[in-house]
Amino acid sequence: MDTQATTAFFLARIQFAFTVGFHIIFPAITIGLASFLVVLEALWLKTGREAYRDLYHYWSKIFAVNFGMGVVSGVVMAWQFGTNWSRFAYFAGGITGPLLTYEVLTAFFLEAGFLGVMLFGWNRVGRGLHFLATAMVSLGTLISTFWILASNSWMQTPQGYRVIDGRAVPVDWLAVIFNPSFPYRLAHMAIAAFLATACFVGACAAWHLRRRNDNAPIRTALSMAMWMAVIVAPIQAVVGDQHGLNTLEHQPAKIAAIEGHWVNVPGQPSPLVLVGWPDMKAEETRYAIEVPVLGSLILTHSLTRQIPALKSFPPEDRPDSTIVFWSFRLMVGMGVLMILMGVWALVLRVRGALYSSRAFLFFAQYMGPAGLVALLAGWVTTEVGRQPWVVYGVMRTVDATSPTPAVQLGLSLALFVVVYFALFGTGIVYILRLVRKGPQPHEGERVRHGGAGRARTPARPLSAASEDGDEHRQSSDAQR
Amino acid sequence: MGVDITLIWAVIIAFGIMMYVVMDGFDLGIGLLFFTVRDKEERDVMMNTVAPVWDGNETWLVLGGAGLFGAFPLAYSVVLSALYLPLIVMLIGLIFRGVAFEFRFKAHERRRHLWDMAFIGGSLVATFAQGVVLGAFIDGLPVRDHAYAGGSLDWLRPFPLFCGLALLAAYAQLGATWLIMKTEGELQAHMYRLSLRLAWTLLAVIVLVSLWTPLAHAAIAHRWFSLPNLLFFSPVPVLVALCFVAKLYALAHRHTVTPFIITLMVIFLGYSGLAISLWPNIIPPAVSLWDAAAPPESQLFSLVGALFILPFILVYTAWSYYVFRGKVRVGDGYH
Ligand code: HDD
Ligand code: HEM
Ligand code: HEM
């Protein structure tokens, strides 16, 4: 490849990673909050406890802002396969295309169709219909997760197809969708979204409690988030472990890179490298601190079998070990912290000190971004570890590019970076502003709905998040 | 003769794009008309007329993209990589438009005008870029070895640029007649005046495009002006002329719903004219629907879903329009 093409290739990858990395932050919170809102509305309908209704209205505003950003960044993604990876689109379009089509048909329309009613229809439709709208939006987010992960997992562990005339032709759709890594990835990702949301909700509540802004909705939020952490974080560790075993079977080079494991000594079990600096040039992991045998124990669940070593793969087939070694450890580290947080919360709960322990509230507040950090680190591990393949073992990423010249790619990348940071940065500031306002007791009562009479009352997804002009000004002023 | 799945897919995608043009057309149009309205409250009203349905409208674009990807991967990969820059510009325009919609109501009073500008600018850029894409597409994209074989700036020619302007007129007209239907008072009167001017502009634009395309492309001229085609296709221009007269009448008599309906018909006719010109190519001038088709296994799989699910989508979309029916007034929200 000449330098022009190399630069273009590099820029196309950066651009894809940048746009998808931004996008996934919003869906993760969308997926988690949508389910949270369903639970809140159901609890409100069932028990009539006001804290639930107040929380519903509070979090639905944040949901609205976040959803809007998920949509606009997602529309960009849907076109990138063609603009940046046209040869991939030609090769694999017959498989990933229909999966994306199903996602649009079964998920995106469902979300978009019921979102208006969910956010603006509280008094325009009856209680049952409104609950239905919330449930449909949430169902849409989960269906969306299903299809996009089927597509991504097929690229990781392709099966159910044949290559005819230079393109992939599906022969067994069930095999395509339920490919070997799909169940693990789906479970791991859905749980990741729930955990990321639990961290975010919990941190928001902790922040308020630390400022002695203590009321029923806030306590309920903290309690629900911590139940999530204590139950689901350990499950995530188990699912992640199973996922790793599955990867060992289908993508051994990825595991070798994750472990920074270069050579196997014949007849000896493999150690586990705890920390170190994998060096791709020198073909070794510098400064490694190892625990003998542990690698074999964790990954093969035996004391004798060896795990794959990077040097047994030709250099051009090795993923970048430096990156995935660290991104993987970052993810697992966050997972361990979440488990700790859950257990600590449980202990405090039993002692009746969950809402008052300063140390714990401090910790929970700073765990706010932990879920998103783990989630991004996880994706980096998965995607970088798949390199140099775009469809594992079938099509190399270098062969997937578009003929677009480097100059144009550079230009558009610069545009994306500037626009994303400016616009989504502003959006995140708006979200944090809402978070700071905090759920108010009786908030739900004031949602009078029913049409006319309120200037500035927006009727947009995001604009549902607006502080309603006059009615709320008092309380928000008091906050400031 | 068996059922031609490829043809059915072409119809579905054409339908999806048509839905997109019509639905996002009027809400992009509202963005274009924003700068003719200074009053803050009236701007709020304009936005509120489309607020609850905006997201669904844009989803039709995603369906168009995904459908193309799934059913005609060759077309998806060639068209998208050939028209890289205008498409990226369109996406960025749509981002600005989308978040402006949203942030406008969240911003402090002082910064509100910034989001108004983002709304206008985003709509303008997205519409113009879509027109350029359309024009470049009609002009044709050379294909060799399953890949685009032209230059990456080939779209930078008079005809595509003119199409960009043409689409601005079309969307503005859609937006103005939509607002006639959804508003009242001074704002509505303003839209009546604008619509009249836009009606003439749109007519001029349609005439120009209809002359320009056959003049520039012998094949298209042949399609339209040879017998017996001329007889079959002549209703299209005749109907456009009739619609135009009817629109002038409806505007003069202050009808509220008819101008929008008639504009929809004009757009539909223009769209069919385009289909007649390009048939049966999916990448003019040389790649036909069948050359670009995905393997039948792929098309069949997604077709089953599309045929089963699209009716449901249409029903709940209609329901959501129904929930938010009626005029929007100053100070109205949809809560
Ligand atoms: C695990 C979940 C997940 C993942 C990995 C992705 N997305 Fe996403 N996406 C969603 C989950 C989601 C969602 C939850 O369904 C969103 C987020 C907010 C929203 O409105 O829907 C969404 C929105 C969204 C939209 C806008 C939908 C609309 O118009 O309403 C598009 C076009 C895409 N996505 C496309 C993509 C593509 C092409 C991806 C791959 C590169 C991708 N998404 C990764
Ligand atoms: C949403 C979370 C995701 C994140 C954070 C993510 C992250 C990344 C990253 C960091 C790369 C670059 C790897 C490298 O250049 O070494 C990449 C590549 C890629 N990813 Fe993902 N990915 C995600 C989801 C997906 C999904 C759902 C798909 C497909 C449906 C996908 C398809 C691709 C493709 C085609 C590439 C190839 C381009 C490349 O190698 O740079 N990704 N992704
Ligand atoms: C605590 C123990 C955990 C283990 C052992 C674990 C294990 C793994 C492994 C092995 C992969 C790579 C799979 C592959 O590409 O083949 C992965 C990916 C991933 N991880 Fe984890 N994980 C853990 C915790 C977490 C947590 C807490 C989160 C987020 C809240 C998370 C989010 C992700 C995501 C989003 C991916 C990419 C998608 C996927 O391939 O599933 N993980 N994880």
Short mmCIF file of N, CA and C and ligand atoms in Angstrom, two decimals, chain A residues 9-10 12-25 27 77 81 85 88 96 100 103 147-153 155-156 185 189 320 323 375-391 397-398 400, chain B residues 69, ligand 2:
data_model
loop_
_atom_site.label_atom_id
_atom_site.label_comp_id
_atom_site.label_asym_id
_atom_site.label_seq_id
_atom_site.Cartn_x
_atom_site.Cartn_y
_atom_site.Cartn_z
N PHE A 9 -6.47 4.81 5.28
CA PHE A 9 -6.91 3.66 6.08
C PHE A 9 -6.90 4.02 7.57
N PHE A 10 -5.79 4.62 7.97
CA PHE A 10 -5.64 5.00 9.36
C PHE A 10 -6.74 5.99 9.77
N ALA A 12 -9.65 6.49 8.38
CA ALA A 12 -10.97 5.88 8.37
C ALA A 12 -11.21 5.12 9.68
N ARG A 13 -10.17 4.44 10.17
CA ARG A 13 -10.33 3.70 11.43
C ARG A 13 -10.54 4.65 12.60
N ILE A 14 -9.71 5.70 12.64
CA ILE A 14 -9.87 6.66 13.75
C ILE A 14 -11.28 7.23 13.72
N GLN A 15 -11.72 7.56 12.52
CA GLN A 15 -13.03 8.19 12.42
C GLN A 15 -14.14 7.25 12.90
N PHE A 16 -14.04 6.00 12.49
CA PHE A 16 -15.06 5.03 12.91
C PHE A 16 -15.03 4.85 14.42
N ALA A 17 -13.82 4.66 14.95
CA ALA A 17 -13.69 4.45 16.39
C ALA A 17 -14.21 5.66 17.16
N PHE A 18 -13.90 6.84 16.66
CA PHE A 18 -14.33 8.05 17.35
C PHE A 18 -15.85 8.18 17.35
N THR A 19 -16.46 8.01 16.18
CA THR A 19 -17.91 8.22 16.11
C THR A 19 -18.66 7.12 16.86
N VAL A 20 -18.20 5.87 16.75
CA VAL A 20 -18.93 4.81 17.44
C VAL A 20 -18.68 4.90 18.94
N GLY A 21 -17.48 5.31 19.32
CA GLY A 21 -17.18 5.47 20.75
C GLY A 21 -18.05 6.53 21.39
N PHE A 22 -18.29 7.63 20.66
CA PHE A 22 -19.20 8.64 21.17
C PHE A 22 -20.62 8.11 21.22
N HIS A 23 -21.01 7.45 20.13
CA HIS A 23 -22.40 6.97 20.05
C HIS A 23 -22.73 6.05 21.21
N ILE A 24 -21.87 5.08 21.50
CA ILE A 24 -22.25 4.01 22.44
C ILE A 24 -22.50 4.54 23.85
N ILE A 25 -21.89 5.67 24.19
CA ILE A 25 -22.13 6.25 25.51
C ILE A 25 -23.63 6.52 25.70
N PRO A 27 -26.46 5.31 23.86
CA PRO A 27 -27.30 4.11 23.94
C PRO A 27 -27.19 3.39 25.27
N MET A 77 -23.74 6.68 12.29
CA MET A 77 -23.20 5.32 12.22
C MET A 77 -23.78 4.53 11.05
N PHE A 81 -20.75 2.67 7.26
CA PHE A 81 -20.31 1.44 6.58
C PHE A 81 -20.10 1.71 5.10
N TRP A 85 -16.29 2.30 4.72
CA TRP A 85 -15.92 0.89 4.54
C TRP A 85 -16.70 0.28 3.39
N PHE A 88 -16.09 -3.34 2.55
CA PHE A 88 -16.73 -4.20 3.55
C PHE A 88 -18.24 -4.27 3.28
N THR A 96 -24.79 -8.28 7.07
CA THR A 96 -25.03 -7.27 8.10
C THR A 96 -26.14 -6.30 7.68
N LEU A 100 -29.22 -4.97 10.02
CA LEU A 100 -29.46 -3.55 10.32
C LEU A 100 -30.89 -3.16 9.91
N GLU A 103 -33.13 -4.11 12.51
CA GLU A 103 -33.02 -3.22 13.66
C GLU A 103 -33.88 -1.97 13.44
N TRP A 147 -30.12 -6.79 17.72
CA TRP A 147 -29.72 -6.84 16.31
C TRP A 147 -28.31 -6.34 16.08
N ILE A 148 -27.97 -5.21 16.74
CA ILE A 148 -26.65 -4.65 16.44
C ILE A 148 -25.56 -5.57 16.97
N LEU A 149 -25.86 -6.27 18.08
CA LEU A 149 -24.84 -7.18 18.59
C LEU A 149 -24.79 -8.46 17.77
N ALA A 150 -25.93 -8.87 17.20
CA ALA A 150 -25.88 -10.01 16.29
C ALA A 150 -24.93 -9.69 15.15
N SER A 151 -25.07 -8.46 14.62
CA SER A 151 -24.25 -8.04 13.50
C SER A 151 -22.77 -7.99 13.90
N ASN A 152 -22.50 -7.34 15.02
CA ASN A 152 -21.11 -7.24 15.45
C ASN A 152 -20.54 -8.62 15.78
N SER A 153 -21.32 -9.46 16.44
CA SER A 153 -20.80 -10.78 16.82
C SER A 153 -20.55 -11.64 15.58
N MET A 155 -19.44 -10.51 12.85
CA MET A 155 -18.13 -10.09 12.35
C MET A 155 -17.00 -10.67 13.20
N GLN A 156 -17.29 -10.93 14.48
CA GLN A 156 -16.27 -11.51 15.36
C GLN A 156 -16.13 -13.01 15.13
N ARG A 185 -21.95 -12.04 24.18
CA ARG A 185 -21.80 -10.61 23.97
C ARG A 185 -23.10 -9.89 24.30
N MET A 189 -23.18 -7.16 27.20
CA MET A 189 -23.44 -5.76 26.84
C MET A 189 -24.71 -5.24 27.51
N ASP A 320 -2.95 -5.61 18.63
CA ASP A 320 -2.06 -4.81 19.45
C ASP A 320 -2.24 -5.14 20.92
N ILE A 323 -2.50 -2.24 23.84
CA ILE A 323 -3.81 -1.61 24.07
C ILE A 323 -4.75 -2.55 24.80
N LEU A 375 -17.39 0.07 30.06
CA LEU A 375 -18.04 -0.29 28.82
C LEU A 375 -17.19 0.09 27.60
N LEU A 376 -16.63 1.30 27.64
CA LEU A 376 -15.78 1.71 26.52
C LEU A 376 -14.51 0.85 26.48
N ALA A 377 -13.94 0.61 27.66
CA ALA A 377 -12.73 -0.22 27.71
C ALA A 377 -13.02 -1.61 27.16
N GLY A 378 -14.20 -2.14 27.50
CA GLY A 378 -14.59 -3.45 26.99
C GLY A 378 -14.67 -3.46 25.47
N TRP A 379 -15.29 -2.43 24.91
CA TRP A 379 -15.40 -2.39 23.45
C TRP A 379 -14.03 -2.26 22.80
N VAL A 380 -13.17 -1.45 23.39
CA VAL A 380 -11.82 -1.32 22.82
C VAL A 380 -11.13 -2.68 22.82
N THR A 381 -11.27 -3.41 23.94
CA THR A 381 -10.67 -4.74 24.00
C THR A 381 -11.20 -5.62 22.88
N THR A 382 -12.52 -5.66 22.74
CA THR A 382 -13.14 -6.51 21.74
C THR A 382 -12.72 -6.15 20.32
N GLU A 383 -12.76 -4.84 20.03
CA GLU A 383 -12.56 -4.41 18.64
C GLU A 383 -11.08 -4.38 18.25
N VAL A 384 -10.25 -3.86 19.11
CA VAL A 384 -8.82 -3.84 18.80
C VAL A 384 -8.29 -5.28 18.80
N GLY A 385 -8.82 -6.09 19.72
CA GLY A 385 -8.39 -7.48 19.78
C GLY A 385 -8.77 -8.28 18.55
N ARG A 386 -9.78 -7.79 17.80
CA ARG A 386 -10.20 -8.49 16.59
C ARG A 386 -9.26 -8.20 15.42
N GLN A 387 -8.56 -7.08 15.50
CA GLN A 387 -7.66 -6.72 14.40
C GLN A 387 -6.64 -7.82 14.19
N PRO A 388 -6.08 -7.97 13.01
CA PRO A 388 -6.24 -7.14 11.81
C PRO A 388 -7.45 -7.52 10.97
N TRP A 389 -8.39 -8.22 11.54
CA TRP A 389 -9.54 -8.64 10.75
C TRP A 389 -10.74 -7.74 10.98
N VAL A 390 -11.53 -7.52 9.93
CA VAL A 390 -12.80 -6.84 10.14
C VAL A 390 -13.90 -7.91 10.25
N VAL A 391 -13.82 -8.93 9.38
CA VAL A 391 -14.64 -10.12 9.59
C VAL A 391 -13.65 -11.22 9.93
N THR A 397 -9.14 -5.81 7.75
CA THR A 397 -9.61 -4.43 7.83
C THR A 397 -9.02 -3.59 6.68
N VAL A 398 -7.75 -3.83 6.31
CA VAL A 398 -7.16 -3.06 5.20
C VAL A 398 -7.93 -3.25 3.91
N ALA A 400 -11.08 -3.47 3.61
CA ALA A 400 -12.47 -3.09 3.79
C ALA A 400 -12.75 -1.64 3.42
N PHE B 69 -28.48 -0.94 2.13
CA PHE B 69 -27.36 -1.76 2.59
C PHE B 69 -27.73 -3.24 2.52
C1 HEM C 2 -20.75 0.45 20.21
C2 HEM C 2 -19.68 0.14 20.73
C3 HEM C 2 -18.47 -0.05 19.91
C4 HEM C 2 -17.26 0.49 20.16
C5 HEM C 2 -16.92 1.40 21.30
C6 HEM C 2 -16.40 0.06 19.11
C7 HEM C 2 -15.08 0.42 19.03
C8 HEM C 2 -14.30 0.20 17.94
C9 HEM C 2 -12.93 0.58 17.87
C10 HEM C 2 -12.14 1.27 18.98
C11 HEM C 2 -12.47 0.21 16.65
C12 HEM C 2 -11.11 0.47 16.10
C13 HEM C 2 -10.19 -0.69 16.25
C14 HEM C 2 -8.85 -0.36 15.66
O1 HEM C 2 -8.81 0.52 14.80
O2 HEM C 2 -7.88 -0.98 16.04
C15 HEM C 2 -13.58 -0.41 15.94
C16 HEM C 2 -13.53 -0.94 14.69
C17 HEM C 2 -14.64 -1.44 14.02
N1 HEM C 2 -15.86 -1.71 14.57
FE1 HEM C 2 -16.43 -1.38 16.44
N2 HEM C 2 -17.09 -0.73 18.24
C18 HEM C 2 -18.37 -0.81 18.69
C19 HEM C 2 -19.41 -1.46 18.12
C20 HEM C 2 -19.38 -1.93 16.85
C21 HEM C 2 -20.49 -2.52 16.23
C22 HEM C 2 -21.82 -2.75 16.92
C23 HEM C 2 -20.08 -2.80 14.96
C24 HEM C 2 -20.83 -3.46 13.83
C25 HEM C 2 -22.04 -3.66 13.72
C26 HEM C 2 -18.73 -2.39 14.82
C27 HEM C 2 -17.99 -2.50 13.66
C28 HEM C 2 -16.68 -2.12 13.55
C29 HEM C 2 -15.98 -2.13 12.30
C30 HEM C 2 -16.54 -2.46 10.94
C31 HEM C 2 -14.66 -1.73 12.59
C32 HEM C 2 -13.58 -1.70 11.57
C33 HEM C 2 -12.88 -0.53 11.49
C34 HEM C 2 -11.63 -0.67 12.26
O3 HEM C 2 -11.13 -1.75 12.42
O4 HEM C 2 -11.14 0.36 12.66
N3 HEM C 2 -18.33 -1.88 15.99
N4 HEM C 2 -14.67 -0.39 16.76
#
